[in-house]
PDB file of C-alpha atoms and ligand atoms in Angstrom:
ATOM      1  CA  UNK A   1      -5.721 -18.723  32.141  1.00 81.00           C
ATOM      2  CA  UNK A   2      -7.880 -21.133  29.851  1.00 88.00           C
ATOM      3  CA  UNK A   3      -7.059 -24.317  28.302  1.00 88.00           C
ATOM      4  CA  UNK A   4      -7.179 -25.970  25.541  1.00 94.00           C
ATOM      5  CA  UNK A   5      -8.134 -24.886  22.203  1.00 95.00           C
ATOM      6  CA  UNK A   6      -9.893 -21.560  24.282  1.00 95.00           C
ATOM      7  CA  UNK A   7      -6.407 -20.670  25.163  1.00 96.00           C
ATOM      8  CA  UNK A   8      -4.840 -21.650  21.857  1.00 96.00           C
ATOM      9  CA  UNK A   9      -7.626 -19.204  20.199  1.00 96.00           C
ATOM     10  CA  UNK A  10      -7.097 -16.270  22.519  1.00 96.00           C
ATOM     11  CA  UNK A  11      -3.119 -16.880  22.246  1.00 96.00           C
ATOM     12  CA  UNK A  12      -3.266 -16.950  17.749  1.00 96.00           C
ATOM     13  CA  UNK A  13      -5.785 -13.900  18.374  1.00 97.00           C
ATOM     14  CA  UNK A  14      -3.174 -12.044  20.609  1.00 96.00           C
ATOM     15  CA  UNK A  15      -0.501 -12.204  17.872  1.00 96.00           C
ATOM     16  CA  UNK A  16      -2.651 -10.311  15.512  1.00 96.00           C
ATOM     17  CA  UNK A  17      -1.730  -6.707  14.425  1.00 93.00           C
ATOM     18  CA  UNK A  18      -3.460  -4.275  16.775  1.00 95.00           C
ATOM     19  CA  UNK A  19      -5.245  -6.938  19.322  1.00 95.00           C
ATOM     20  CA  UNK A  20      -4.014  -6.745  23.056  1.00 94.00           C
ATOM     21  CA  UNK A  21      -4.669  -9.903  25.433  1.00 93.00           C
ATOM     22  CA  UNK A  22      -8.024  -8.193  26.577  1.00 95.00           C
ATOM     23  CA  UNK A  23      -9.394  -7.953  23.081  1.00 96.00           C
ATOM     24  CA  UNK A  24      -8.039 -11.099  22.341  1.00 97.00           C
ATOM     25  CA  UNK A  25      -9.851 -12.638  24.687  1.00 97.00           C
ATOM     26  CA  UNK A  26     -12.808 -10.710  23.965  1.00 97.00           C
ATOM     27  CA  UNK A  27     -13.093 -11.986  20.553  1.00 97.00           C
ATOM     28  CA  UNK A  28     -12.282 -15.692  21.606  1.00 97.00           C
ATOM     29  CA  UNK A  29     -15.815 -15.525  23.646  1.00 96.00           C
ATOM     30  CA  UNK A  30     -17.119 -14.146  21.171  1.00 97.00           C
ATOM     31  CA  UNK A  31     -16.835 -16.775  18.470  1.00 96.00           C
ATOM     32  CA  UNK A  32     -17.748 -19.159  21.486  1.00 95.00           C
ATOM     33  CA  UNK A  33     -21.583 -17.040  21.384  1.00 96.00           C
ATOM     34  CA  UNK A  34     -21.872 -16.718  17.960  1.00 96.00           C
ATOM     35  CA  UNK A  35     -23.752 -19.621  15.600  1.00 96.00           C
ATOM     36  CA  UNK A  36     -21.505 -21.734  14.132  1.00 96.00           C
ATOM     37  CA  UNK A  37     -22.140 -20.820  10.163  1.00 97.00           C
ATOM     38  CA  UNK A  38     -20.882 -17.509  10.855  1.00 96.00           C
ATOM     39  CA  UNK A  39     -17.641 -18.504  12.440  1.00 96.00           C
ATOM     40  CA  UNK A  40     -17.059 -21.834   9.668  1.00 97.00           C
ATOM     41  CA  UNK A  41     -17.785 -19.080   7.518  1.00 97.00           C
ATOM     42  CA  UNK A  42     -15.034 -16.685   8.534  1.00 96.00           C
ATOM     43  CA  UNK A  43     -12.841 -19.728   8.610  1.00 96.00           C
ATOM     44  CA  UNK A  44     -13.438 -20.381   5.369  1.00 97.00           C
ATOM     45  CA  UNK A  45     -12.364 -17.129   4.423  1.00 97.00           C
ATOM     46  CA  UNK A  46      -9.346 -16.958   5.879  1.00 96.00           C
ATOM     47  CA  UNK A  47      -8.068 -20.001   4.025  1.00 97.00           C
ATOM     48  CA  UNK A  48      -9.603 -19.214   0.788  1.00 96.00           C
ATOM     49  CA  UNK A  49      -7.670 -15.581   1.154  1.00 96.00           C
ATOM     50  CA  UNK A  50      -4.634 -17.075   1.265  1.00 95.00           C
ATOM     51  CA  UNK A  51      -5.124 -19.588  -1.702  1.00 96.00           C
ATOM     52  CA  UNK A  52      -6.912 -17.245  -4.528  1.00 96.00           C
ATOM     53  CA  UNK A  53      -5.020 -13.817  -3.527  1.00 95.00           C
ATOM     54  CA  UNK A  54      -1.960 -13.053  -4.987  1.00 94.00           C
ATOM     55  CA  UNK A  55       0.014 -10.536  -7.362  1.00 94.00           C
ATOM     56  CA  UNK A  56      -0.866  -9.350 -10.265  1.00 97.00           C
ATOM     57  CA  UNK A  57       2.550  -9.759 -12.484  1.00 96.00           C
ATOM     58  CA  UNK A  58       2.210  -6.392 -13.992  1.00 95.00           C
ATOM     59  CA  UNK A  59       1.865  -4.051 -11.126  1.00 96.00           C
ATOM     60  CA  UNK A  60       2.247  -5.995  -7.506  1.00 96.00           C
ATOM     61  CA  UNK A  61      -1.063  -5.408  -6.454  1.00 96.00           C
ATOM     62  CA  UNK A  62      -3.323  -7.856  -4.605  1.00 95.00           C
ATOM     63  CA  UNK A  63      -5.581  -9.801  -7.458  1.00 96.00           C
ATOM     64  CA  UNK A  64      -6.999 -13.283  -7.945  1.00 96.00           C
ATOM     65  CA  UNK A  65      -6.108 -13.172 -11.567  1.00 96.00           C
ATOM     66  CA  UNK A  66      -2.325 -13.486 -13.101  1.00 96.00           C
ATOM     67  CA  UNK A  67      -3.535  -9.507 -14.045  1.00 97.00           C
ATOM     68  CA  UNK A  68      -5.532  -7.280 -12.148  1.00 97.00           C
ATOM     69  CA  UNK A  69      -8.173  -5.435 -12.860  1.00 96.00           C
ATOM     70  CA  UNK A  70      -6.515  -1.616 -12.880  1.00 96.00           C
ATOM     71  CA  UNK A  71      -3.894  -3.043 -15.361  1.00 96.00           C
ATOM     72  CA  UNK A  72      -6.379  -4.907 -17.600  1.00 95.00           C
ATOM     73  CA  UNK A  73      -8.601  -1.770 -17.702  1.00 96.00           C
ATOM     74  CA  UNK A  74      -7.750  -0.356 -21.064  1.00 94.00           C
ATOM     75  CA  UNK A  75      -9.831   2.961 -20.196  1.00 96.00           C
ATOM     76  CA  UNK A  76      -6.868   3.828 -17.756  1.00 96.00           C
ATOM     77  CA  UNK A  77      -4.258   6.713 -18.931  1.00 95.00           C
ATOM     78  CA  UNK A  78      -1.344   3.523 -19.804  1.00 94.00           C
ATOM     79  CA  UNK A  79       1.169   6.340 -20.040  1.00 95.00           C
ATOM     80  CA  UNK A  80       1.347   7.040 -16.019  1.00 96.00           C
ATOM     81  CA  UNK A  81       2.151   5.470 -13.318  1.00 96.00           C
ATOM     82  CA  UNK A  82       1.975   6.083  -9.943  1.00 96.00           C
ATOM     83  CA  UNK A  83       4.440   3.882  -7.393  1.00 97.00           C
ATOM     84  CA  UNK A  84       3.189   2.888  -4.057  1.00 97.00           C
ATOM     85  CA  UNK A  85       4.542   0.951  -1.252  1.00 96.00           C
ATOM     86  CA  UNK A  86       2.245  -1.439  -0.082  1.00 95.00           C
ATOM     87  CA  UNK A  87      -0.667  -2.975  -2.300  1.00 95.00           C
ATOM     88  CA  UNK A  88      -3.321  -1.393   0.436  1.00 93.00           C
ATOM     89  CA  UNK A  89      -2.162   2.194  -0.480  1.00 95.00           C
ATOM     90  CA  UNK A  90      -3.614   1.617  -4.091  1.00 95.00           C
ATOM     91  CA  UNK A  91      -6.968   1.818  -2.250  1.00 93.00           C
ATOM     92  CA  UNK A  92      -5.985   5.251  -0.488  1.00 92.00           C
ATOM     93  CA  UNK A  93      -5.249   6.675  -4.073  1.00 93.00           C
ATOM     94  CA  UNK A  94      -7.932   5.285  -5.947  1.00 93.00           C
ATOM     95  CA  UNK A  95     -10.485   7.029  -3.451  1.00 92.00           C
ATOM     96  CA  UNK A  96      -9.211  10.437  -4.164  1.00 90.00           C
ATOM     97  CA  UNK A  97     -10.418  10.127  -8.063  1.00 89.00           C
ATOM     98  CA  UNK A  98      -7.803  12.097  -8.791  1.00 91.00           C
ATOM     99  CA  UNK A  99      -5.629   9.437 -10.597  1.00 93.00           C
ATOM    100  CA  UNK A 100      -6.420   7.865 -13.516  1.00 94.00           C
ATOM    101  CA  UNK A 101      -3.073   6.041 -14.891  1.00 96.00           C
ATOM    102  CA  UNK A 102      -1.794   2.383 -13.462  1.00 96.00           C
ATOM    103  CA  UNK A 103      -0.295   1.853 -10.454  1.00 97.00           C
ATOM    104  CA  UNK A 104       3.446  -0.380  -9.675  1.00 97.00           C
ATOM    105  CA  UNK A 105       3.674  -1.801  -5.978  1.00 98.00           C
ATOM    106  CA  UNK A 106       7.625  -1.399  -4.237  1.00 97.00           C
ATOM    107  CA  UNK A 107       6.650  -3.926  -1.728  1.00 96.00           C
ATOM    108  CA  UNK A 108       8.044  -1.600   0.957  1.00 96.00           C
ATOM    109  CA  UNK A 109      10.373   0.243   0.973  1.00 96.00           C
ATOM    110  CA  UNK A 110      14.389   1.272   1.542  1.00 95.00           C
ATOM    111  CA  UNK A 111      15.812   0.344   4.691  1.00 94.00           C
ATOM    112  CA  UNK A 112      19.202  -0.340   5.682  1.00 90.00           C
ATOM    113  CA  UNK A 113      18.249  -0.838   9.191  1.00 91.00           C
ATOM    114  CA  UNK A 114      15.416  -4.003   8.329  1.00 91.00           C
ATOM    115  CA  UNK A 115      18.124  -5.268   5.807  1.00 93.00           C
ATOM    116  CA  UNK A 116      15.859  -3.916   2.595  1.00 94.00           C
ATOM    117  CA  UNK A 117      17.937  -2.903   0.179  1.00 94.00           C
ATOM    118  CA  UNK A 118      16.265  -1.355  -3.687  1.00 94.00           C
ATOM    119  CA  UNK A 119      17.174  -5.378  -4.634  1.00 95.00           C
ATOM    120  CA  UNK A 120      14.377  -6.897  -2.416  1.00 95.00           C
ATOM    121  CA  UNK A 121      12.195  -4.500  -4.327  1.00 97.00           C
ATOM    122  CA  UNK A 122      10.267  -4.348  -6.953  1.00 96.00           C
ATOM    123  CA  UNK A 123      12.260  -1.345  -8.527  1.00 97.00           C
ATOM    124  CA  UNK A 124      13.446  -3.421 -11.569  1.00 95.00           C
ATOM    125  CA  UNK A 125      10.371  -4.364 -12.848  1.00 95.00           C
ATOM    126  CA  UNK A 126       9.383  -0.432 -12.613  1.00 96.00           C
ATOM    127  CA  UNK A 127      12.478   0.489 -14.567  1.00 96.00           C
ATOM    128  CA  UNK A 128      11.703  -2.293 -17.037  1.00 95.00           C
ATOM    129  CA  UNK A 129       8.193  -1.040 -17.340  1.00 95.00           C
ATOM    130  CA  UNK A 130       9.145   2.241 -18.137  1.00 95.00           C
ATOM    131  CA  UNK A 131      11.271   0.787 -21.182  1.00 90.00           C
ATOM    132  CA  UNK A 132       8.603  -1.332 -22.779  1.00 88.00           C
ATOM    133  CA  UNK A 133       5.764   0.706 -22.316  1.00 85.00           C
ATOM    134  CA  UNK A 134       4.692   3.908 -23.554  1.00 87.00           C
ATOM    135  CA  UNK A 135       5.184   5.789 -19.719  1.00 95.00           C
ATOM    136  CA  UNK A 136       5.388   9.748 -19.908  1.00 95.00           C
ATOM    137  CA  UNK A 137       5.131  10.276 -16.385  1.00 96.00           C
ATOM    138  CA  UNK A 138       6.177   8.079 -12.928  1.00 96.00           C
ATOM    139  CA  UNK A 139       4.389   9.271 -10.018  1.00 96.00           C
ATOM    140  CA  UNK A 140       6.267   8.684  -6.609  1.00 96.00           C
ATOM    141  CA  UNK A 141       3.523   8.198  -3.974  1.00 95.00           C
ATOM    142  CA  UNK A 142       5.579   7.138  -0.873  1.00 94.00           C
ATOM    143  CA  UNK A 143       5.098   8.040   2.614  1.00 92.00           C
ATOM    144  CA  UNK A 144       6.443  11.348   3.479  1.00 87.00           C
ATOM    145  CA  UNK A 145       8.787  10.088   6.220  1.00 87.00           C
ATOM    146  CA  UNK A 146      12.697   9.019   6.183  1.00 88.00           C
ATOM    147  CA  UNK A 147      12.578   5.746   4.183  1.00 92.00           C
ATOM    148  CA  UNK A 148       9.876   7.410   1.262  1.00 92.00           C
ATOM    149  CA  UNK A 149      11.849  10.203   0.701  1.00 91.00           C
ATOM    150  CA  UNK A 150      15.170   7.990   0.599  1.00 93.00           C
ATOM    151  CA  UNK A 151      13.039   5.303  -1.329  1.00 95.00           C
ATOM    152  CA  UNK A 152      11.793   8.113  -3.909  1.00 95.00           C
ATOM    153  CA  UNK A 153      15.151   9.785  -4.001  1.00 95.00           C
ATOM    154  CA  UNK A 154      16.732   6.290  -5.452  1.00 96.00           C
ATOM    155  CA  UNK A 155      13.872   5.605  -7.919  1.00 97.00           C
ATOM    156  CA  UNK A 156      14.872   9.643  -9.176  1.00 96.00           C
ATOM    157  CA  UNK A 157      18.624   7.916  -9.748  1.00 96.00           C
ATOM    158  CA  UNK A 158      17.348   4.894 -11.479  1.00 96.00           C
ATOM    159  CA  UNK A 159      14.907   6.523 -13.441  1.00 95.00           C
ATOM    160  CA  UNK A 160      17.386   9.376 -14.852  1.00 94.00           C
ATOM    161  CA  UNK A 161      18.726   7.189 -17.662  1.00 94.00           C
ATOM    162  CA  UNK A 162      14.901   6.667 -19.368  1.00 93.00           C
ATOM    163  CA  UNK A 163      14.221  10.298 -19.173  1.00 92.00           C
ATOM    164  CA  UNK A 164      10.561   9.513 -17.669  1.00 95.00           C
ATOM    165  CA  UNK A 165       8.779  12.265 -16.172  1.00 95.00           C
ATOM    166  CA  UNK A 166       9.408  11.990 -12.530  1.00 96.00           C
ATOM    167  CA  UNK A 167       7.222  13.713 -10.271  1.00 94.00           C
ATOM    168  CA  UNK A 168       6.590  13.468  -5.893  1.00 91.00           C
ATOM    169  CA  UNK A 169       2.857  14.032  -4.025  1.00 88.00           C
ATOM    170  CA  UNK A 170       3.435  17.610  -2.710  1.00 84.00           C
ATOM    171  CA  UNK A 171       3.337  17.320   0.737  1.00 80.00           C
ATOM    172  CA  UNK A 172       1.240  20.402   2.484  1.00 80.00           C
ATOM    173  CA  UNK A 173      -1.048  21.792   5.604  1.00 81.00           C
ATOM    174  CA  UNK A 174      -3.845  19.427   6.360  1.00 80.00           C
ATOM    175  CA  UNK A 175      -7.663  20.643   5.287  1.00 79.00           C
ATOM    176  CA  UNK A 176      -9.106  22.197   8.031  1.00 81.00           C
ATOM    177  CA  UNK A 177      -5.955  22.615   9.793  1.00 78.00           C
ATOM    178  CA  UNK A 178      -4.249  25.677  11.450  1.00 84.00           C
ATOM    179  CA  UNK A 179      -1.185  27.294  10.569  1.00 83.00           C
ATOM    180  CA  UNK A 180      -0.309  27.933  13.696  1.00 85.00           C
ATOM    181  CA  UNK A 181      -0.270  24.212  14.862  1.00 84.00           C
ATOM    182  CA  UNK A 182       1.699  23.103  11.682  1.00 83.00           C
ATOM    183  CA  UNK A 183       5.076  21.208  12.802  1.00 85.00           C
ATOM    184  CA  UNK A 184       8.138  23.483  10.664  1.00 86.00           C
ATOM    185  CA  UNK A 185       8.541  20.801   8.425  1.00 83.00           C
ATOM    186  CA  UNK A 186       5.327  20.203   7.313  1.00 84.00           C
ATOM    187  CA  UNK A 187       5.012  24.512   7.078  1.00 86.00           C
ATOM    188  CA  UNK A 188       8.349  24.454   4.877  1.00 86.00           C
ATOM    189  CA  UNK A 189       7.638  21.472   2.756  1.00 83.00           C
ATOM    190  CA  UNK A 190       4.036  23.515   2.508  1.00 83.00           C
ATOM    191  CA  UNK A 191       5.514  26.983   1.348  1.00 86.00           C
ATOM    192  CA  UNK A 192       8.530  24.892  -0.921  1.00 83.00           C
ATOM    193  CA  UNK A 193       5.555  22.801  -2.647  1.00 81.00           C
ATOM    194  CA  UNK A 194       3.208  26.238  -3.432  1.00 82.00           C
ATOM    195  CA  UNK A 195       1.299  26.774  -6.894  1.00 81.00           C
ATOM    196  CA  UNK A 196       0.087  29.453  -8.958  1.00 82.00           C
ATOM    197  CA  UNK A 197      -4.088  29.481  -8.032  1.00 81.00           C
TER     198      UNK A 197
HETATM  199 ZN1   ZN B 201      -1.789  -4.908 -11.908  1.00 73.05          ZN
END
């Protein structure tokens, strides 16, 4: 429809997660309106992200240093830790306040279908972690859907042999929810989950 670099923009901005051709578009004009410091700033950004970003060697989460922050911060429990699946879901947990150990990042998780097996995984380093340090308890914190609950069932298997704590988020009703609207599974995985108050 446009040419040029205008077209090349709205076309890199298309591929994005989430942005449709309109938005695309949308945004393309609008970097054309805005002042130019602002958009050499963003710019810069972008390709500084990518250069000073990467994984901490400890855990898998994002950090410009060879160790991040959570695993450098000695006031952290250093006997638990809780496995995500993506570095972003860190954030999730961390804004609860409810966890107060380390974290290990899977990188994704199990799934035969995408070609992932537990090898292109970070599940060796977790097994190795539990062996050299002091870990009482492994916290399995991935999604409650097909691959998470094959994913955690595995990392149950591997774990067996250290005789770590293993424990799964319950899963349960939403807050503020209704009963009533509760898909079965959700209800049963509600009532198998249940605690002494
Ligand atoms: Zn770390």
């Amino acid at each position: 429809m446009y040419q040029g670099s205008l077209q090349d923009l709205i076309d890199a901005l298309g591929k994005l997660p989430g942005i449709g051709p309109k938005s695309a578009q949308r945004l393309a004009f609008y970097f054309l309106q805005t002042d130019p410091i602002s958009v050499e700033n963003l710019a810069r950004l972008l390709v500084e992200v990518k250069q000073k970003v990467k994984s901490c060697r400890t855990c898998g989460a994002v950090s410009e240093t060879e160790i991040c922050n959570l695993c450098n911060d000695t006031r952290r429990d250093q006997t638990s830790i809780c496995v995500v699946e993506e570095a972003k879901d860190i954030s999730a947990i961390e804004k609860t306040r409810e966890f107060k150990g380390r974290y290990h990042v899977l990188g994704g998780v199990i799934s035969p279908i995408d070609g992932i097996g537990p090898d292109q995984l970070r599940i060796k380093d977790l097994v190795k972690r539990v062996d050299g340090e002091k870990i009482q308890e492994i916290i399995i914190a991935t999604n409650p859907n097909l691959e998470g609950e094959a994913t955690a069932a595995y990392l149950v298997k591997v774990l067996e042999p250290t005789q770590v704590l293993v424990t799964r988020l319950a899963s349960g009703l939403p807050v503020g929810g209704e009963l009533e609207y509760a898909d079965e599974v959700t209800l049963g995985r509600a009532l198998k989950g249940r605690r002494p108050i």
